[in-house]
Short mmCIF file of C-alpha atoms and ligand atoms in Angstrom, two decimals:
data_model
loop_
_atom_site.label_atom_id
_atom_site.label_comp_id
_atom_site.label_asym_id
_atom_site.label_seq_id
_atom_site.Cartn_x
_atom_site.Cartn_y
_atom_site.Cartn_z
CA MET A 1 108.56 117.47 72.19
CA MET A 2 111.17 119.00 75.06
CA ILE A 3 114.38 118.16 74.62
CA LEU A 4 114.61 114.94 77.82
CA VAL A 5 118.16 115.22 78.81
CA LEU A 6 119.69 111.76 80.04
CA LEU A 7 122.26 113.15 81.95
CA LEU A 8 124.78 109.52 82.97
CA LEU A 9 126.63 110.82 85.86
CA SER A 10 130.73 109.46 86.20
CA VAL A 11 131.33 110.40 89.35
CA THR A 12 129.97 111.31 92.26
CA LEU A 13 127.16 113.95 92.60
CA VAL A 14 128.47 116.31 95.25
CA THR A 15 125.46 117.95 96.39
CA GLY A 16 124.94 116.68 100.40
CA VAL A 17 122.70 114.06 98.57
CA THR A 18 123.23 110.13 98.26
CA PRO A 19 124.92 110.22 95.08
CA VAL A 20 122.88 108.77 91.39
CA SER A 21 123.46 107.63 88.50
CA VAL A 22 120.54 109.71 86.18
CA ILE A 23 119.54 112.91 86.27
CA ILE A 24 116.04 113.64 84.58
CA VAL A 25 115.44 116.99 83.59
CA GLY A 26 111.55 117.56 83.55
CA ALA A 27 108.62 116.13 84.78
CA GLY A 28 106.41 116.63 81.94
CA MET A 29 105.16 113.19 80.51
CA SER A 30 108.84 112.26 78.64
CA GLY A 31 111.14 112.66 82.15
CA ILE A 32 107.61 110.99 84.54
CA SER A 33 107.85 108.29 81.81
CA ALA A 34 111.78 108.39 81.83
CA ALA A 35 111.05 108.02 85.88
CA LYS A 36 109.04 105.10 85.32
CA GLN A 37 110.97 102.79 82.73
CA LEU A 38 114.12 103.72 85.83
CA GLN A 39 112.36 102.22 88.22
CA ASP A 40 110.55 99.25 86.42
CA ALA A 41 113.93 98.13 85.71
CA GLY A 42 114.82 98.24 89.61
CA ILE A 43 117.61 101.67 88.95
CA HIS A 44 116.12 104.05 91.99
CA ASP A 45 118.61 106.17 92.53
CA PHE A 46 117.58 108.84 89.82
CA LEU A 47 116.70 112.89 90.43
CA ILE A 48 114.16 114.57 88.55
CA LEU A 49 114.40 118.27 88.05
CA GLU A 50 111.79 120.23 87.42
CA ALA A 51 111.52 123.94 86.74
CA THR A 52 108.33 124.54 88.23
CA ASN A 53 105.72 123.79 90.77
CA ARG A 54 104.29 121.11 89.83
CA ILE A 55 104.33 118.11 86.82
CA GLY A 56 102.63 117.28 83.23
CA GLY A 57 104.60 119.65 81.88
CA ARG A 58 102.29 120.63 78.45
CA ILE A 59 99.68 118.76 79.92
CA HIS A 60 98.53 121.06 82.85
CA LYS A 61 94.53 122.28 83.06
CA THR A 62 92.75 125.06 84.58
CA GLN A 63 89.49 125.96 86.22
CA PHE A 64 87.18 128.39 83.54
CA GLY A 65 83.31 128.91 84.79
CA GLY A 66 83.97 126.24 88.28
CA HIS A 67 84.84 123.86 85.94
CA ALA A 68 88.54 122.19 84.65
CA ILE A 69 90.09 122.34 81.19
CA GLU A 70 92.54 121.98 79.66
CA LYS A 71 95.93 124.36 78.35
CA GLY A 72 97.50 122.34 76.83
CA ALA A 73 96.94 118.04 75.65
CA ASN A 74 93.38 117.33 75.26
CA TRP A 75 93.54 114.88 72.72
CA LEU A 76 94.58 111.19 73.10
CA HIS A 77 96.08 110.02 69.23
CA GLY A 78 96.05 107.24 68.92
CA VAL A 79 93.25 104.58 69.22
CA GLY A 80 91.52 101.37 67.85
CA GLY A 81 95.09 99.69 66.32
CA LEU A 82 96.04 97.04 66.78
CA GLU A 83 98.71 97.88 69.18
CA LYS A 84 96.55 99.37 72.40
CA ASN A 85 97.62 103.16 72.51
CA PRO A 86 98.85 102.62 76.43
CA MET A 87 98.30 106.64 77.37
CA PHE A 88 94.75 104.80 75.84
CA GLU A 89 94.72 101.75 78.26
CA ILE A 90 95.15 104.25 81.82
CA ALA A 91 92.87 106.92 80.42
CA LYS A 92 90.13 103.97 80.63
CA THR A 93 91.57 102.11 84.38
CA ILE A 94 91.00 105.43 85.84
CA LYS A 95 87.46 105.99 84.05
CA LEU A 96 88.95 109.16 83.05
CA LYS A 97 85.57 110.69 81.64
CA ASN A 98 86.62 111.05 76.95
CA TYR A 99 84.27 111.13 73.83
CA TYR A 100 85.06 110.16 70.01
CA SER A 101 86.37 113.59 68.25
CA ASP A 102 87.73 113.31 65.07
CA PHE A 103 87.88 117.01 63.92
CA SER A 104 85.71 116.57 60.88
CA ASN A 105 83.43 119.21 62.81
CA VAL A 106 85.69 121.04 62.20
CA SER A 107 84.20 123.15 58.67
CA LEU A 108 81.73 124.07 60.18
CA ASN A 109 83.31 125.46 63.08
CA THR A 110 85.74 127.62 62.17
CA TYR A 111 85.74 131.34 63.41
CA LYS A 112 87.00 134.88 61.03
CA GLN A 113 89.56 137.22 63.00
CA GLU A 114 86.61 139.20 62.40
CA GLY A 115 83.59 137.59 63.98
CA GLY A 116 80.90 135.18 61.56
CA LEU A 117 81.80 131.66 60.67
CA TYR A 118 83.85 130.61 57.20
CA PRO A 119 81.95 128.67 54.99
CA LYS A 120 82.09 124.83 55.75
CA GLU A 121 83.17 124.66 51.73
CA GLU A 122 85.60 126.97 51.79
CA VAL A 123 87.13 125.64 55.38
CA GLU A 124 86.97 121.70 53.47
CA THR A 125 89.30 123.37 50.38
CA ALA A 126 91.67 124.52 52.85
CA LEU A 127 91.81 121.26 55.09
CA SER A 128 92.03 118.56 52.49
CA LYS A 129 95.18 121.67 51.50
CA ALA A 130 96.77 121.07 54.97
CA GLU A 131 95.54 116.77 54.83
CA SER A 132 97.69 116.88 50.76
CA ASN A 133 100.72 118.62 52.42
CA GLU A 134 100.09 115.04 55.20
CA LYS A 135 99.63 112.35 52.64
CA PHE A 136 102.42 114.01 50.14
CA GLY A 137 105.03 114.17 52.84
CA THR A 138 104.23 111.03 54.42
CA GLU A 139 105.13 109.70 50.94
CA PHE A 140 107.96 112.19 50.62
CA ALA A 141 110.01 110.84 53.88
CA LYS A 142 109.97 106.88 52.41
CA THR A 143 112.43 108.17 50.21
CA LEU A 144 114.74 109.22 52.95
CA THR A 145 116.78 106.85 55.34
CA ASP A 146 115.03 105.51 58.70
CA ASN A 147 118.75 106.71 60.38
CA LYS A 148 117.34 109.37 61.76
CA LEU A 149 121.39 110.74 62.57
CA VAL A 150 121.91 110.77 58.57
CA ASP A 151 121.00 113.76 57.27
CA ASP A 152 119.13 113.83 54.64
CA ASP A 153 115.95 115.58 56.08
CA MET A 154 113.79 118.75 55.07
CA SER A 155 111.69 121.09 57.25
CA LEU A 156 107.81 120.62 56.82
CA LEU A 157 107.68 123.90 55.65
CA ALA A 158 109.76 122.70 52.38
CA VAL A 159 107.39 119.72 52.24
CA GLU A 160 103.93 121.85 51.80
CA ARG A 161 106.32 124.09 48.80
CA LEU A 162 107.22 120.73 47.70
CA ASN A 163 103.80 119.79 46.93
CA HIS A 164 102.86 123.63 45.27
CA MET A 165 100.65 123.89 48.89
CA GLU A 166 102.46 126.45 51.31
CA PRO A 167 99.33 127.93 53.56
CA LYS A 168 99.02 131.88 52.29
CA THR A 169 95.73 132.46 53.60
CA PRO A 170 94.25 133.62 56.87
CA LEU A 171 92.72 130.47 57.18
CA GLU A 172 94.84 128.25 55.32
CA ARG A 173 97.51 129.56 58.05
CA MET A 174 95.70 128.19 60.65
CA ILE A 175 94.47 125.14 60.04
CA ASP A 176 98.34 124.72 58.81
CA PHE A 177 99.02 125.85 63.24
CA TYR A 178 96.82 123.67 64.82
CA SER A 179 97.52 120.66 62.12
CA PHE A 180 101.52 121.71 62.65
CA ASP A 181 102.50 124.24 65.20
CA GLY A 182 99.76 122.96 67.31
CA GLU A 183 101.17 119.32 66.99
CA GLN A 184 105.28 119.60 67.60
CA ALA A 185 105.14 122.74 69.37
CA GLU A 186 107.25 124.48 66.25
CA ALA A 187 106.67 126.27 63.68
CA PRO A 188 106.09 123.43 59.40
CA ARG A 189 109.57 126.06 58.56
CA VAL A 190 112.13 124.36 61.67
CA THR A 191 110.29 121.39 61.99
CA SER A 192 112.21 117.90 60.79
CA LEU A 193 109.88 116.17 58.07
CA LYS A 194 111.68 112.76 59.09
CA HIS A 195 111.36 112.85 63.26
CA ILE A 196 106.93 113.47 62.08
CA LEU A 197 106.42 111.70 59.35
CA PRO A 198 104.16 108.73 58.90
CA ARG A 199 102.60 110.18 62.44
CA PRO A 200 103.89 107.15 64.98
CA GLU A 201 100.43 107.88 67.20
CA PHE A 202 98.72 107.00 64.01
CA THR A 203 100.39 104.01 62.53
CA LEU A 204 100.97 102.76 65.53
CA TYR A 205 97.49 102.62 67.91
CA GLY A 206 94.90 103.64 64.85
CA GLU A 207 92.74 106.60 63.69
CA GLY A 208 91.01 106.85 66.64
CA GLU A 209 90.98 110.22 68.63
CA TYR A 210 89.27 110.81 71.87
CA PHE A 211 88.39 114.18 73.72
CA VAL A 212 89.26 114.38 77.46
CA ALA A 213 86.66 115.71 79.61
CA ASP A 214 86.95 114.75 82.47
CA GLU A 215 87.95 117.05 86.63
CA ARG A 216 90.93 115.73 87.01
CA GLY A 217 91.85 116.94 83.68
CA PHE A 218 94.59 114.69 80.87
CA GLU A 219 97.02 115.30 83.41
CA GLY A 220 95.49 112.99 85.12
CA ILE A 221 97.33 110.01 82.96
CA VAL A 222 100.81 111.66 84.54
CA HIS A 223 99.84 111.28 87.64
CA GLU A 224 98.36 107.98 87.11
CA ILE A 225 101.36 106.93 86.41
CA VAL A 226 103.84 108.05 88.63
CA LYS A 227 102.21 107.19 92.30
CA THR A 228 102.60 103.46 92.08
CA ARG A 229 106.43 104.69 91.49
CA LEU A 230 107.04 107.62 93.08
CA ALA A 231 105.76 109.07 96.87
CA TYR A 232 102.77 110.74 96.01
CA LYS A 233 100.41 112.36 98.32
CA ASP A 234 97.37 114.13 98.14
CA GLY A 235 97.55 114.74 94.47
CA ARG A 236 100.71 115.71 94.57
CA VAL A 237 104.19 114.18 94.76
CA ILE A 238 106.53 114.26 97.04
CA ASP A 239 109.88 111.76 97.02
CA ALA A 240 112.94 114.01 97.94
CA ARG A 241 114.49 112.46 94.05
CA LEU A 242 111.75 114.70 92.95
CA TYR A 243 113.14 118.88 92.88
CA TYR A 244 110.41 121.09 92.80
CA ASN A 245 111.38 125.04 91.04
CA LYS A 246 114.67 123.60 90.15
CA VAL A 247 116.41 125.13 86.27
CA LEU A 248 119.20 122.65 85.11
CA LEU A 249 121.24 125.09 83.33
CA LEU A 250 123.70 124.16 80.64
CA SER A 251 126.73 125.12 78.71
CA VAL A 252 128.48 123.58 75.92
CA ASP A 253 131.11 123.54 73.67
CA LEU A 254 130.95 122.86 70.49
CA VAL A 255 134.44 122.14 68.20
CA ASN A 256 134.15 121.24 64.89
CA GLY A 257 130.81 120.31 65.44
CA LEU A 258 131.08 118.07 68.94
CA PHE A 259 131.00 117.64 71.82
CA LYS A 260 134.09 119.08 73.34
CA SER A 261 133.40 119.65 77.32
CA VAL A 262 130.04 119.57 79.17
CA SER A 263 129.91 121.68 82.05
CA LEU A 264 126.44 121.63 84.59
CA PHE A 265 125.20 124.14 86.30
CA ILE A 266 122.70 123.17 88.78
CA SER A 267 121.94 126.29 91.18
CA GLN A 268 122.86 124.37 94.68
CA PHE A 269 124.99 121.67 93.10
CA ARG A 270 128.68 122.23 92.80
CA LYS A 271 129.96 122.42 89.04
CA ILE A 272 130.43 118.31 87.95
CA ARG A 273 132.96 117.18 84.99
CA ASN A 274 133.48 114.30 84.13
CA SER A 275 129.94 113.37 83.09
CA ILE A 276 128.03 111.16 80.28
CA LEU A 277 126.11 113.07 78.33
CA ASN A 278 123.20 111.68 76.11
CA ILE A 279 120.94 113.82 74.91
CA SER A 280 117.83 112.80 72.85
CA ARG A 281 116.97 114.33 69.52
CA ARG A 282 113.77 115.98 69.26
CA GLU A 283 110.94 113.01 67.87
C1 FAD B 1 98.43 123.95 73.58
C2 FAD B 1 99.01 122.09 73.11
C3 FAD B 1 98.08 121.92 72.56
C4 FAD B 1 98.40 120.11 72.37
N1 FAD B 1 97.89 118.65 72.62
C5 FAD B 1 98.07 117.32 72.65
C6 FAD B 1 97.00 117.04 72.59
O1 FAD B 1 95.80 117.30 71.90
N2 FAD B 1 97.12 115.66 72.32
C7 FAD B 1 98.63 115.20 72.30
O2 FAD B 1 99.16 113.78 72.91
N3 FAD B 1 100.00 116.49 72.95
C8 FAD B 1 99.24 117.65 72.69
N4 FAD B 1 100.15 118.90 72.70
C9 FAD B 1 101.46 117.90 73.15
C10 FAD B 1 101.96 117.27 74.49
O3 FAD B 1 101.77 118.44 75.28
C11 FAD B 1 103.51 117.37 74.68
O4 FAD B 1 103.92 116.28 73.69
C12 FAD B 1 104.10 116.62 75.81
O5 FAD B 1 103.04 116.85 76.61
C13 FAD B 1 105.31 116.84 76.00
O6 FAD B 1 105.52 116.24 76.86
P1 FAD B 1 107.45 116.06 77.27
O7 FAD B 1 107.53 115.57 78.73
O8 FAD B 1 108.05 116.32 76.27
O9 FAD B 1 107.61 117.76 77.76
P2 FAD B 1 106.84 119.14 78.31
O10 FAD B 1 105.74 118.48 78.44
O11 FAD B 1 107.55 120.45 77.93
O12 FAD B 1 107.71 119.03 79.96
C14 FAD B 1 109.08 118.90 79.78
C15 FAD B 1 109.64 119.58 81.69
O13 FAD B 1 110.65 120.04 81.94
C16 FAD B 1 110.27 121.74 82.46
N5 FAD B 1 111.87 122.67 82.45
C17 FAD B 1 111.91 122.48 81.06
N6 FAD B 1 113.20 122.80 80.66
C18 FAD B 1 113.53 122.29 81.80
C19 FAD B 1 115.56 123.10 82.72
N7 FAD B 1 116.38 123.61 82.15
N8 FAD B 1 115.29 122.46 83.72
C20 FAD B 1 113.89 121.86 84.70
N9 FAD B 1 113.11 122.06 84.01
C21 FAD B 1 112.42 121.53 82.93
C22 FAD B 1 109.06 121.40 81.76
O14 FAD B 1 109.00 122.74 83.24
C23 FAD B 1 107.95 121.18 82.01
O15 FAD B 1 107.90 121.46 83.68
C24 FAD B 1 99.80 119.85 73.80
C25 FAD B 1 100.25 120.78 73.52
C26 FAD B 1 100.25 122.24 73.68
C27 FAD B 1 100.78 123.23 73.91
#
């Protein structure tokens, strides 16, 4: 997950626009969800700075052969458990087309670099290693403290080595890639065990997985969240609080491992002092 930075500013933002309490960096699902929470809580004086000219971040469709296909998120993970998955509920509300798809056919559809299919049994063996690593890691994570700030963590790669199942062959590494790198947007050697296992989407919402195949794209969910809360027209947020093509550059001085001072530079804004910084850790 992208680091979402909420800056609670104790000073007036000298921008030529109304002072704000909160700046949200990034209009991906996290940023949009933060805006929704603020709006629903009656806090309306926020800004969203988005580096690109669109919302959705890694939820992003494109056109291929005359149809919308996903460049990023495609599966609604975690359905059918005791708690309702809010994303799945929105998908139902807007009738976003989706199909049950739990990866069980992967062993029949895995291709070699040089062409041709891998034998089913070979893929199943590699898959069972990845599953073993996830199971081992999930159990191991229970021995670590729940306090995410206490540093008793380890990388997923360390877990794989402890489990004597470090992926080695191209097939094992490919399955490791889609099991972990693809899900976490970072490699097992830098992925924190206790922040990702057990996987909360499944423990909270159930084991079901659904593949979105809809011309509106997975991003239809993001747009549904935003369109009743921010000014919105013709499929685009036109709210004055959302700045497209604005990149936040943050410089932080670290002394003895602590934040000493934070300077915030935004191209059109002046330097701001005395801000309170609240950074959510990668989950
Ligand atoms: C190929 C792929 C497949 C995936 N498949 C799935 C899936 O099937 N199911 C699933 O649930 N998840 C999937 N994911 C993960 C999912 O897309 C992400 O977890 C989720 O979209 C992250 O949302 P976010 O808002 O935290 O971050 P992002 O979507 O990365 O949003 C961050 C936003 O911040 C902006 N930004 C970044 N830096 C700055 C800056 N300095 N200043 C201003 N703006 C900035 C970016 O432009 C972006 O819009 C997949 C991801 C990828 C890449």
